[in-house]
Amino acid sequence: MQLDPLVLAAAALAASLLSAYLGVLAWRRASRISAVARALLGSRAFKLARPRKRYMVFEVVTVSGDLSSIRRASVEEAVRKSCQLLFGALGYGAVRPTLIYYDESRGAGILAFRHLWRNHVFLLLSLIRDINGVKVVVVPVLTTGTRRKAMKALERL
Amino acid sequence: MPRSSRISGDPVAIDLCFRGAVDDVLVRYAPKLGYEAMAVLGIDSAREVGRLKLIPRFEVTRGAIGRYRGSRGLRVLLVRSEDDLKAYPKLVGSVDSLRVLFEDLSGAGKDFWRRVVSFGVPVELEFSELLRRILNGNPIDYHYLLLRLYARGRVKVYMCSGATDASTLVHPTAMFSLATLLGVPEVLALKAVFKTPRELASNAA
């Protein structure tokens, strides 16, 4: 008996698709089992999050007073004081908020910090009410993962 | 936190306790900080100034509840003593939220907290007061207890700034951050800052 080559080709294709499907199923089950095993062995507890840098674009909005009298150094000092007041020396060391750029004419800047402390940075910025005798509100605008994106956002501001 | 990394943009939050005068500076900066509406003490009717909606806020004592029955606005019951929540079922429908003045409260026992839970209206937590107490080294045991009850789903809590002028306004994410740092899960912290105030404001407007 001679089989039609078209039928043979279709049967081969169906068999290969089925084996691929079964392979995916087996892989998914195996990965699930290994995840459960790793969780049971507690390996996740030892997995440490690598601290990555985040860049926050912020704007200093003056409520009363002149924006031009706010210098970069005074913004840095306000951030440092606010962080130390809230989280102490140890917290300051962990958060490490660093003012990497500040445009004095526009009152906008970029603050770098460790990604694990994002919420802390929001809180410390809300504490800054006065810089160099000028009443201000610090408005966080955007958080990015790269300095380049932060600079772009600052240009668009 | 929401996945989007954009923090400022279209106003999305509602501040339910502003205790100052509404001036141009506030109208300009509140939307910039993300507020679309504010409940303001001392105004009689809702109105819109620029991009900011203003809702009347009434701080009501237990003795004066009758005067505010049927008023359009946010009616907040000030609780100064344990007696203020006695016979609380009579108050249902007369107030929209509770504000416990922990400084005046001499001691809040289990009965008091049971009444707060059973009353079922949202409890107000003021960011500026909470932060002031933390920075001054005053105990925040009751605030913490309230947040723990909230995290367990026993009471509803919402957070507000407690600002008195534009310079004391805080960004909504700062309130969210404080709540999470005090142990509230992120989903519930978001609800306390964004969702619950929105529900209360829509009922009050």
Tab-separated table of N, CA, C and O in Angstrom, chain A residues 83-84 86-97 117:
chain	number	residue	atom	x	y	z
A	83	CYS	N	16.443	64.465	55.109
A	83	CYS	CA	16.660	63.014	55.168
A	83	CYS	C	17.186	62.605	56.531
A	83	CYS	O	16.746	61.599	57.107
A	84	GLN	N	18.129	63.390	57.066
A	84	GLN	CA	18.694	63.035	58.368
A	84	GLN	C	17.671	63.205	59.482
A	84	GLN	O	17.662	62.440	60.441
A	86	LEU	N	14.436	62.778	59.211
A	86	LEU	CA	13.452	61.695	59.152
A	86	LEU	C	14.054	60.325	59.458
A	86	LEU	O	13.469	59.531	60.180
A	87	PHE	N	15.212	60.044	58.889
A	87	PHE	CA	15.718	58.668	58.961
A	87	PHE	C	17.043	58.526	59.702
A	87	PHE	O	17.572	57.419	59.789
A	88	GLY	N	17.606	59.624	60.182
A	88	GLY	CA	18.856	59.557	60.934
A	88	GLY	C	20.052	59.316	60.034
A	88	GLY	O	19.928	59.217	58.811
A	89	ALA	N	21.222	59.189	60.669
A	89	ALA	CA	22.470	59.043	59.910
A	89	ALA	C	22.491	57.725	59.147
A	89	ALA	O	22.938	57.656	58.004
A	90	LEU	N	21.959	56.687	59.799
A	90	LEU	CA	21.970	55.361	59.181
A	90	LEU	C	21.074	55.343	57.929
A	90	LEU	O	21.468	54.851	56.868
A	91	GLY	N	19.897	55.931	58.079
A	91	GLY	CA	18.953	56.001	56.959
A	91	GLY	C	19.510	56.844	55.825
A	91	GLY	O	19.354	56.506	54.652
A	92	TYR	N	20.200	57.931	56.209
A	92	TYR	CA	20.784	58.807	55.182
A	92	TYR	C	21.815	58.049	54.352
A	92	TYR	O	21.874	58.166	53.126
A	93	GLY	N	22.594	57.242	55.055
A	93	GLY	CA	23.606	56.431	54.365
A	93	GLY	C	22.979	55.419	53.426
A	93	GLY	O	23.526	55.128	52.366
A	94	ALA	N	21.835	54.893	53.824
A	94	ALA	CA	21.176	53.884	52.991
A	94	ALA	C	20.477	54.515	51.784
A	94	ALA	O	20.570	54.005	50.677
A	95	VAL	N	19.773	55.609	52.030
A	95	VAL	CA	19.023	56.261	50.934
A	95	VAL	C	19.994	56.941	49.960
A	95	VAL	O	19.843	56.851	48.752
A	96	ARG	N	20.994	57.613	50.521
A	96	ARG	CA	21.989	58.371	49.758
A	96	ARG	C	21.370	59.233	48.662
A	96	ARG	O	21.633	59.039	47.474
A	97	PRO	N	20.516	60.184	49.051
A	97	PRO	CA	19.956	61.057	48.004
A	97	PRO	C	21.038	62.020	47.515
A	97	PRO	O	21.674	62.691	48.311
A	117	TRP	N	14.425	52.730	48.228
A	117	TRP	CA	14.031	53.790	49.150
A	117	TRP	C	13.176	54.857	48.473
A	117	TRP	O	13.168	56.001	48.887
